[in-house]
Amino acid sequence: MEGHPQLRQYYGIFRLLYSLKITLTYPSIQAFHERMGANSGDWFVALSNGKDVPQLKAGLYMVSPNNPDSVHNQNSMHLAAIHELTHFFIFKKAQGDLPIWMHEGIANFEAGKFGTNKAYFKTKSIDHMAEIWETQGIPTLSMLSTLDSDVFCEIGGYAFSYTLIEFIVQRWNFETLLKLIQRFDRFEEILGVTQDSFEADWRAFVTERYLVHHRWATQK
Ligand SMILES: [Zn+2]
């Protein structure tokens, strides 16, 4: 596993949840997709259900990490487990609704994982953000709050959301992020800035950190 300090801790908790039967694993992608009633690509290997899927009880569902199939490998399956486990904690902790950029951004941030569903994610995620930046511009926070998961993927939602969480933890700290999870309705009070200035500062952060120095940008 990669060197993210929280990974091992979480993996221990994951095994505990598994032993309590809060986590269910499936022997193959086919068996998992059949149970989820989903017709998705092979990247869809895990799901954390709070109340979004009413026909499934709350818990974590995933393909066995020992049988990851074409898109994932064992390491990326473990990261997927931590990603889903983080969703589970957020569901338990949040006192109100959170935008999707908070849910997915924190889940990927905790998994130490950038943004794509593929095993080799970092370069691809940055390439994807650069491509979107050049063709349509950085998505707005309201775009990153879309409830349409296809649109979220197309606008680089996973990668840009990761950078939002990275920005919050760097500019403020991890405790502030936890407060936001609990009381997102107090966003401006917790961060001490307006939504607009938060958004403008994040755009500057992501541009400077990932986009202006991107190899494609220098070719222009
Ligand atoms: Zn997720």
PDB file of C-alpha atoms and ligand atoms in Angstrom:
ATOM      1  CA  MET A   1       0.000   0.000   0.000  1.00  0.00           C
ATOM      2  CA  GLU A   2       1.194   3.533  -0.678  1.00  0.00           C
ATOM      3  CA  GLY A   3       2.513   5.725   2.048  1.00  0.00           C
ATOM      4  CA  HIS A   4      -0.621   7.482   3.204  1.00  0.00           C
ATOM      5  CA  PRO A   5      -0.490   7.356   7.024  1.00  0.00           C
ATOM      6  CA  GLN A   6      -4.220   6.864   7.468  1.00  0.00           C
ATOM      7  CA  LEU A   7      -4.428   3.886   5.113  1.00  0.00           C
ATOM      8  CA  ARG A   8      -3.333   1.163   7.468  1.00  0.00           C
ATOM      9  CA  GLN A   9      -5.547   2.412  10.266  1.00  0.00           C
ATOM     10  CA  TYR A  10      -8.544   2.444   7.978  1.00  0.00           C
ATOM     11  CA  TYR A  11      -7.742  -0.919   6.576  1.00  0.00           C
ATOM     12  CA  GLY A  12      -7.872  -2.307  10.115  1.00  0.00           C
ATOM     13  CA  ILE A  13     -11.284  -0.739  10.596  1.00  0.00           C
ATOM     14  CA  PHE A  14     -12.370  -2.094   7.240  1.00  0.00           C
ATOM     15  CA  ARG A  15     -11.505  -5.598   8.385  1.00  0.00           C
ATOM     16  CA  LEU A  16     -13.441  -5.030  11.594  1.00  0.00           C
ATOM     17  CA  LEU A  17     -16.519  -3.898   9.658  1.00  0.00           C
ATOM     18  CA  TYR A  18     -16.073  -6.900   7.420  1.00  0.00           C
ATOM     19  CA  SER A  19     -16.038  -9.238  10.399  1.00  0.00           C
ATOM     20  CA  LEU A  20     -19.213  -7.549  11.703  1.00  0.00           C
ATOM     21  CA  LYS A  21     -20.790  -8.240   8.305  1.00  0.00           C
ATOM     22  CA  ILE A  22     -21.252  -4.537   7.588  1.00  0.00           C
ATOM     23  CA  THR A  23     -19.075  -5.145   4.540  1.00  0.00           C
ATOM     24  CA  LEU A  24     -20.130  -7.686   1.966  1.00  0.00           C
ATOM     25  CA  THR A  25     -17.774  -8.866  -0.723  1.00  0.00           C
ATOM     26  CA  TYR A  26     -18.664 -10.556  -3.997  1.00  0.00           C
ATOM     27  CA  PRO A  27     -16.502 -13.154  -5.714  1.00  0.00           C
ATOM     28  CA  SER A  28     -16.536 -11.446  -9.123  1.00  0.00           C
ATOM     29  CA  ILE A  29     -17.434  -8.218 -10.908  1.00  0.00           C
ATOM     30  CA  GLN A  30     -20.339 -10.044 -12.586  1.00  0.00           C
ATOM     31  CA  ALA A  31     -21.792 -11.160  -9.249  1.00  0.00           C
ATOM     32  CA  PHE A  32     -21.357  -7.665  -7.806  1.00  0.00           C
ATOM     33  CA  HIS A  33     -23.022  -5.905 -10.761  1.00  0.00           C
ATOM     34  CA  GLU A  34     -25.874  -8.404 -10.701  1.00  0.00           C
ATOM     35  CA  ARG A  35     -26.543  -7.651  -7.031  1.00  0.00           C
ATOM     36  CA  MET A  36     -26.285  -3.886  -7.565  1.00  0.00           C
ATOM     37  CA  GLY A  37     -28.610  -4.070 -10.539  1.00  0.00           C
ATOM     38  CA  ALA A  38     -26.096  -1.912 -12.393  1.00  0.00           C
ATOM     39  CA  ASN A  39     -24.941  -1.987 -15.947  1.00  0.00           C
ATOM     40  CA  SER A  40     -21.580  -0.250 -15.514  1.00  0.00           C
ATOM     41  CA  GLY A  41     -18.035  -0.626 -16.663  1.00  0.00           C
ATOM     42  CA  ASP A  42     -15.507  -2.792 -14.848  1.00  0.00           C
ATOM     43  CA  TRP A  43     -14.321   0.252 -12.872  1.00  0.00           C
ATOM     44  CA  PHE A  44     -17.460  -0.022 -10.681  1.00  0.00           C
ATOM     45  CA  VAL A  45     -16.234  -2.359  -7.946  1.00  0.00           C
ATOM     46  CA  ALA A  46     -17.443  -0.918  -4.652  1.00  0.00           C
ATOM     47  CA  LEU A  47     -20.373   0.940  -3.169  1.00  0.00           C
ATOM     48  CA  SER A  48     -21.067   2.454   0.213  1.00  0.00           C
ATOM     49  CA  ASN A  49     -24.764   2.716   0.899  1.00  0.00           C
ATOM     50  CA  GLY A  50     -26.210   5.083   3.462  1.00  0.00           C
ATOM     51  CA  LYS A  51     -29.739   5.562   2.225  1.00  0.00           C
ATOM     52  CA  ASP A  52     -29.204   6.258  -1.479  1.00  0.00           C
ATOM     53  CA  VAL A  53     -30.073   2.748  -2.638  1.00  0.00           C
ATOM     54  CA  PRO A  54     -33.219   1.870  -0.675  1.00  0.00           C
ATOM     55  CA  GLN A  55     -33.270  -1.798  -1.680  1.00  0.00           C
ATOM     56  CA  LEU A  56     -29.847  -2.400  -0.083  1.00  0.00           C
ATOM     57  CA  LYS A  57     -29.268  -2.145   3.622  1.00  0.00           C
ATOM     58  CA  ALA A  58     -26.672   0.333   4.867  1.00  0.00           C
ATOM     59  CA  GLY A  59     -23.118  -0.925   4.518  1.00  0.00           C
ATOM     60  CA  LEU A  60     -20.205  -1.456   2.202  1.00  0.00           C
ATOM     61  CA  TYR A  61     -20.423  -3.653  -0.858  1.00  0.00           C
ATOM     62  CA  MET A  62     -17.458  -4.588  -2.989  1.00  0.00           C
ATOM     63  CA  VAL A  63     -15.869  -7.111  -5.292  1.00  0.00           C
ATOM     64  CA  SER A  64     -13.344  -9.292  -3.512  1.00  0.00           C
ATOM     65  CA  PRO A  65      -9.922  -7.548  -3.613  1.00  0.00           C
ATOM     66  CA  ASN A  66      -8.505 -10.923  -4.654  1.00  0.00           C
ATOM     67  CA  ASN A  67     -10.431 -10.907  -7.912  1.00  0.00           C
ATOM     68  CA  PRO A  68     -10.252  -7.364  -9.253  1.00  0.00           C
ATOM     69  CA  ASP A  69     -10.633  -8.067 -13.010  1.00  0.00           C
ATOM     70  CA  SER A  70      -9.423  -5.822 -15.808  1.00  0.00           C
ATOM     71  CA  VAL A  71      -9.373  -2.220 -14.599  1.00  0.00           C
ATOM     72  CA  HIS A  72      -8.196  -2.600 -11.017  1.00  0.00           C
ATOM     73  CA  ASN A  73      -5.367  -4.389  -9.287  1.00  0.00           C
ATOM     74  CA  GLN A  74      -5.167  -5.501  -5.673  1.00  0.00           C
ATOM     75  CA  ASN A  75      -3.718  -2.206  -4.503  1.00  0.00           C
ATOM     76  CA  SER A  76      -6.358  -0.118  -6.237  1.00  0.00           C
ATOM     77  CA  MET A  77      -9.028  -2.417  -4.782  1.00  0.00           C
ATOM     78  CA  HIS A  78      -7.750  -1.635  -1.303  1.00  0.00           C
ATOM     79  CA  LEU A  79      -7.861   2.059  -2.148  1.00  0.00           C
ATOM     80  CA  ALA A  80     -11.428   1.576  -3.394  1.00  0.00           C
ATOM     81  CA  ALA A  81     -12.294  -0.042  -0.054  1.00  0.00           C
ATOM     82  CA  ILE A  82     -10.889   2.951   1.834  1.00  0.00           C
ATOM     83  CA  HIS A  83     -12.703   5.317  -0.511  1.00  0.00           C
ATOM     84  CA  GLU A  84     -16.009   3.573   0.235  1.00  0.00           C
ATOM     85  CA  LEU A  85     -15.264   3.284   3.932  1.00  0.00           C
ATOM     86  CA  THR A  86     -14.723   7.055   4.028  1.00  0.00           C
ATOM     87  CA  HIS A  87     -18.163   7.534   2.456  1.00  0.00           C
ATOM     88  CA  PHE A  88     -19.561   5.395   5.211  1.00  0.00           C
ATOM     89  CA  PHE A  89     -17.978   7.568   7.924  1.00  0.00           C
ATOM     90  CA  ILE A  90     -19.209  10.732   6.206  1.00  0.00           C
ATOM     91  CA  PHE A  91     -22.775   9.369   6.131  1.00  0.00           C
ATOM     92  CA  LYS A  92     -22.525   8.732   9.863  1.00  0.00           C
ATOM     93  CA  LYS A  93     -20.943  12.092  10.703  1.00  0.00           C
ATOM     94  CA  ALA A  94     -22.770  14.616   8.515  1.00  0.00           C
ATOM     95  CA  GLN A  95     -25.741  16.331  10.099  1.00  0.00           C
ATOM     96  CA  GLY A  96     -27.088  17.545   6.768  1.00  0.00           C
ATOM     97  CA  ASP A  97     -26.608  17.109   3.046  1.00  0.00           C
ATOM     98  CA  LEU A  98     -23.172  17.611   1.555  1.00  0.00           C
ATOM     99  CA  PRO A  99     -22.459  18.439  -2.082  1.00  0.00           C
ATOM    100  CA  ILE A 100     -21.020  15.608  -4.134  1.00  0.00           C
ATOM    101  CA  TRP A 101     -17.629  17.366  -4.355  1.00  0.00           C
ATOM    102  CA  MET A 102     -17.321  16.988  -0.572  1.00  0.00           C
ATOM    103  CA  HIS A 103     -18.328  13.306  -0.619  1.00  0.00           C
ATOM    104  CA  GLU A 104     -16.112  12.223  -3.511  1.00  0.00           C
ATOM    105  CA  GLY A 105     -13.289  14.653  -2.792  1.00  0.00           C
ATOM    106  CA  ILE A 106     -12.857  13.458   0.802  1.00  0.00           C
ATOM    107  CA  ALA A 107     -13.229   9.793  -0.145  1.00  0.00           C
ATOM    108  CA  ASN A 108     -10.451  10.106  -2.729  1.00  0.00           C
ATOM    109  CA  PHE A 109      -8.334  12.294  -0.492  1.00  0.00           C
ATOM    110  CA  GLU A 110      -8.449   9.755   2.338  1.00  0.00           C
ATOM    111  CA  ALA A 111      -7.621   6.940  -0.037  1.00  0.00           C
ATOM    112  CA  GLY A 112      -4.586   8.999  -1.080  1.00  0.00           C
ATOM    113  CA  LYS A 113      -6.011   8.618  -4.549  1.00  0.00           C
ATOM    114  CA  PHE A 114      -6.512  11.309  -7.096  1.00  0.00           C
ATOM    115  CA  GLY A 115      -9.403  11.104  -9.377  1.00  0.00           C
ATOM    116  CA  THR A 116      -9.900   8.386 -11.929  1.00  0.00           C
ATOM    117  CA  ASN A 117     -11.312   4.955 -11.547  1.00  0.00           C
ATOM    118  CA  LYS A 118      -8.225   3.372 -13.028  1.00  0.00           C
ATOM    119  CA  ALA A 119      -5.377   1.758 -11.171  1.00  0.00           C
ATOM    120  CA  TYR A 120      -2.782   4.290 -12.431  1.00  0.00           C
ATOM    121  CA  PHE A 121      -4.566   7.413 -11.518  1.00  0.00           C
ATOM    122  CA  LYS A 122      -2.416  10.396 -10.796  1.00  0.00           C
ATOM    123  CA  THR A 123      -1.035  11.337 -14.221  1.00  0.00           C
ATOM    124  CA  LYS A 124      -4.316  10.488 -15.876  1.00  0.00           C
ATOM    125  CA  SER A 125      -6.228  12.662 -13.428  1.00  0.00           C
ATOM    126  CA  ILE A 126      -3.999  15.648 -14.010  1.00  0.00           C
ATOM    127  CA  ASP A 127      -4.171  15.121 -17.784  1.00  0.00           C
ATOM    128  CA  HIS A 128      -7.944  14.985 -17.524  1.00  0.00           C
ATOM    129  CA  MET A 129      -8.094  18.224 -15.527  1.00  0.00           C
ATOM    130  CA  ALA A 130      -5.766  19.934 -18.000  1.00  0.00           C
ATOM    131  CA  GLU A 131      -7.880  18.819 -20.929  1.00  0.00           C
ATOM    132  CA  ILE A 132     -11.047  20.161 -19.309  1.00  0.00           C
ATOM    133  CA  TRP A 133      -9.312  23.379 -18.328  1.00  0.00           C
ATOM    134  CA  GLU A 134      -8.231  23.969 -21.938  1.00  0.00           C
ATOM    135  CA  THR A 135     -11.521  23.021 -23.562  1.00  0.00           C
ATOM    136  CA  GLN A 136     -14.197  24.297 -21.187  1.00  0.00           C
ATOM    137  CA  GLY A 137     -12.498  25.871 -18.178  1.00  0.00           C
ATOM    138  CA  ILE A 138     -12.382  24.754 -14.542  1.00  0.00           C
ATOM    139  CA  PRO A 139     -15.862  23.631 -13.428  1.00  0.00           C
ATOM    140  CA  THR A 140     -17.664  25.814 -10.899  1.00  0.00           C
ATOM    141  CA  LEU A 141     -18.589  24.593  -7.427  1.00  0.00           C
ATOM    142  CA  SER A 142     -22.194  24.453  -8.471  1.00  0.00           C
ATOM    143  CA  MET A 143     -21.275  22.232 -11.439  1.00  0.00           C
ATOM    144  CA  LEU A 144     -19.322  20.024  -9.021  1.00  0.00           C
ATOM    145  CA  SER A 145     -22.497  19.674  -6.960  1.00  0.00           C
ATOM    146  CA  THR A 146     -24.432  18.015  -9.790  1.00  0.00           C
ATOM    147  CA  LEU A 147     -26.482  14.969  -8.906  1.00  0.00           C
ATOM    148  CA  ASP A 148     -25.868  13.444 -12.338  1.00  0.00           C
ATOM    149  CA  SER A 149     -22.943  11.052 -11.873  1.00  0.00           C
ATOM    150  CA  ASP A 150     -22.162  10.869 -15.622  1.00  0.00           C
ATOM    151  CA  VAL A 151     -21.882  14.649 -15.832  1.00  0.00           C
ATOM    152  CA  PHE A 152     -19.745  14.625 -12.681  1.00  0.00           C
ATOM    153  CA  CYS A 153     -17.300  12.205 -14.338  1.00  0.00           C
ATOM    154  CA  GLU A 154     -17.243  14.123 -17.628  1.00  0.00           C
ATOM    155  CA  ILE A 155     -16.290  17.434 -15.996  1.00  0.00           C
ATOM    156  CA  GLY A 156     -13.424  15.770 -14.126  1.00  0.00           C
ATOM    157  CA  GLY A 157     -15.452  15.820 -10.913  1.00  0.00           C
ATOM    158  CA  TYR A 158     -13.350  13.283  -9.018  1.00  0.00           C
ATOM    159  CA  ALA A 159     -10.057  14.997  -9.737  1.00  0.00           C
ATOM    160  CA  PHE A 160     -11.247  18.571  -9.178  1.00  0.00           C
ATOM    161  CA  SER A 161     -13.029  17.541  -5.965  1.00  0.00           C
ATOM    162  CA  TYR A 162      -9.809  16.007  -4.686  1.00  0.00           C
ATOM    163  CA  THR A 163      -8.061  19.348  -5.200  1.00  0.00           C
ATOM    164  CA  LEU A 164     -10.831  21.159  -3.301  1.00  0.00           C
ATOM    165  CA  ILE A 165     -10.210  18.976  -0.258  1.00  0.00           C
ATOM    166  CA  GLU A 166      -6.465  19.335  -0.648  1.00  0.00           C
ATOM    167  CA  PHE A 167      -6.987  23.108  -0.727  1.00  0.00           C
ATOM    168  CA  ILE A 168      -9.102  23.089   2.457  1.00  0.00           C
ATOM    169  CA  VAL A 169      -6.594  20.949   4.362  1.00  0.00           C
ATOM    170  CA  GLN A 170      -3.640  23.065   3.220  1.00  0.00           C
ATOM    171  CA  ARG A 171      -5.202  26.490   3.729  1.00  0.00           C
ATOM    172  CA  TRP A 172      -7.006  25.574   6.952  1.00  0.00           C
ATOM    173  CA  ASN A 173      -6.469  22.100   8.449  1.00  0.00           C
ATOM    174  CA  PHE A 174      -7.964  18.663   8.866  1.00  0.00           C
ATOM    175  CA  GLU A 175     -10.059  19.639  11.906  1.00  0.00           C
ATOM    176  CA  THR A 176     -11.711  22.352   9.847  1.00  0.00           C
ATOM    177  CA  LEU A 177     -12.585  19.745   7.243  1.00  0.00           C
ATOM    178  CA  LEU A 178     -14.210  17.594   9.941  1.00  0.00           C
ATOM    179  CA  LYS A 179     -16.271  20.587  11.096  1.00  0.00           C
ATOM    180  CA  LEU A 180     -17.409  21.164   7.524  1.00  0.00           C
ATOM    181  CA  ILE A 181     -18.509  17.538   7.223  1.00  0.00           C
ATOM    182  CA  GLN A 182     -20.633  17.945  10.334  1.00  0.00           C
ATOM    183  CA  ARG A 183     -22.092  21.377   9.601  1.00  0.00           C
ATOM    184  CA  PHE A 184     -21.802  22.198   5.931  1.00  0.00           C
ATOM    185  CA  ASP A 185     -24.645  24.685   6.381  1.00  0.00           C
ATOM    186  CA  ARG A 186     -22.154  26.821   8.345  1.00  0.00           C
ATOM    187  CA  PHE A 187     -19.607  26.846   5.510  1.00  0.00           C
ATOM    188  CA  GLU A 188     -18.792  30.573   5.600  1.00  0.00           C
ATOM    189  CA  GLU A 189     -18.716  30.753   9.398  1.00  0.00           C
ATOM    190  CA  ILE A 190     -16.383  27.727   9.701  1.00  0.00           C
ATOM    191  CA  LEU A 191     -13.971  28.881   6.991  1.00  0.00           C
ATOM    192  CA  GLY A 192     -14.257  32.588   7.751  1.00  0.00           C
ATOM    193  CA  VAL A 193     -14.565  33.470   4.047  1.00  0.00           C
ATOM    194  CA  THR A 194     -17.438  33.890   1.622  1.00  0.00           C
ATOM    195  CA  GLN A 195     -18.290  31.080  -0.810  1.00  0.00           C
ATOM    196  CA  ASP A 196     -17.236  33.333  -3.685  1.00  0.00           C
ATOM    197  CA  SER A 197     -13.804  34.106  -2.307  1.00  0.00           C
ATOM    198  CA  PHE A 198     -13.332  30.436  -1.359  1.00  0.00           C
ATOM    199  CA  GLU A 199     -14.099  29.436  -4.924  1.00  0.00           C
ATOM    200  CA  ALA A 200     -11.833  32.086  -6.457  1.00  0.00           C
ATOM    201  CA  ASP A 201      -8.923  31.105  -4.185  1.00  0.00           C
ATOM    202  CA  TRP A 202      -9.386  27.412  -4.963  1.00  0.00           C
ATOM    203  CA  ARG A 203      -9.336  28.130  -8.707  1.00  0.00           C
ATOM    204  CA  ALA A 204      -6.059  29.983  -8.276  1.00  0.00           C
ATOM    205  CA  PHE A 205      -4.699  27.081  -6.193  1.00  0.00           C
ATOM    206  CA  VAL A 206      -5.598  24.358  -8.687  1.00  0.00           C
ATOM    207  CA  THR A 207      -4.396  26.424 -11.645  1.00  0.00           C
ATOM    208  CA  GLU A 208      -1.044  27.154 -10.060  1.00  0.00           C
ATOM    209  CA  ARG A 209      -0.503  23.683  -8.619  1.00  0.00           C
ATOM    210  CA  TYR A 210      -1.635  21.479 -11.484  1.00  0.00           C
ATOM    211  CA  LEU A 211      -2.508  23.350 -14.650  1.00  0.00           C
ATOM    212  CA  VAL A 212      -0.162  26.174 -15.671  1.00  0.00           C
ATOM    213  CA  HIS A 213       2.871  23.931 -15.391  1.00  0.00           C
ATOM    214  CA  HIS A 214       1.219  20.998 -17.098  1.00  0.00           C
ATOM    215  CA  ARG A 215       3.195  19.715 -20.070  1.00  0.00           C
ATOM    216  CA  TRP A 216       0.325  20.466 -22.459  1.00  0.00           C
ATOM    217  CA  ALA A 217       0.021  24.031 -21.258  1.00  0.00           C
ATOM    218  CA  THR A 218       3.631  24.748 -22.149  1.00  0.00           C
ATOM    219  CA  GLN A 219       3.059  23.625 -25.745  1.00  0.00           C
ATOM    220  CA  LYS A 220       0.643  26.454 -26.454  1.00  0.00           C
TER     221      LYS A 220
HETATM  222 ZN    ZN B   1     -17.223   7.595  -4.119  1.00  0.00          ZN
END
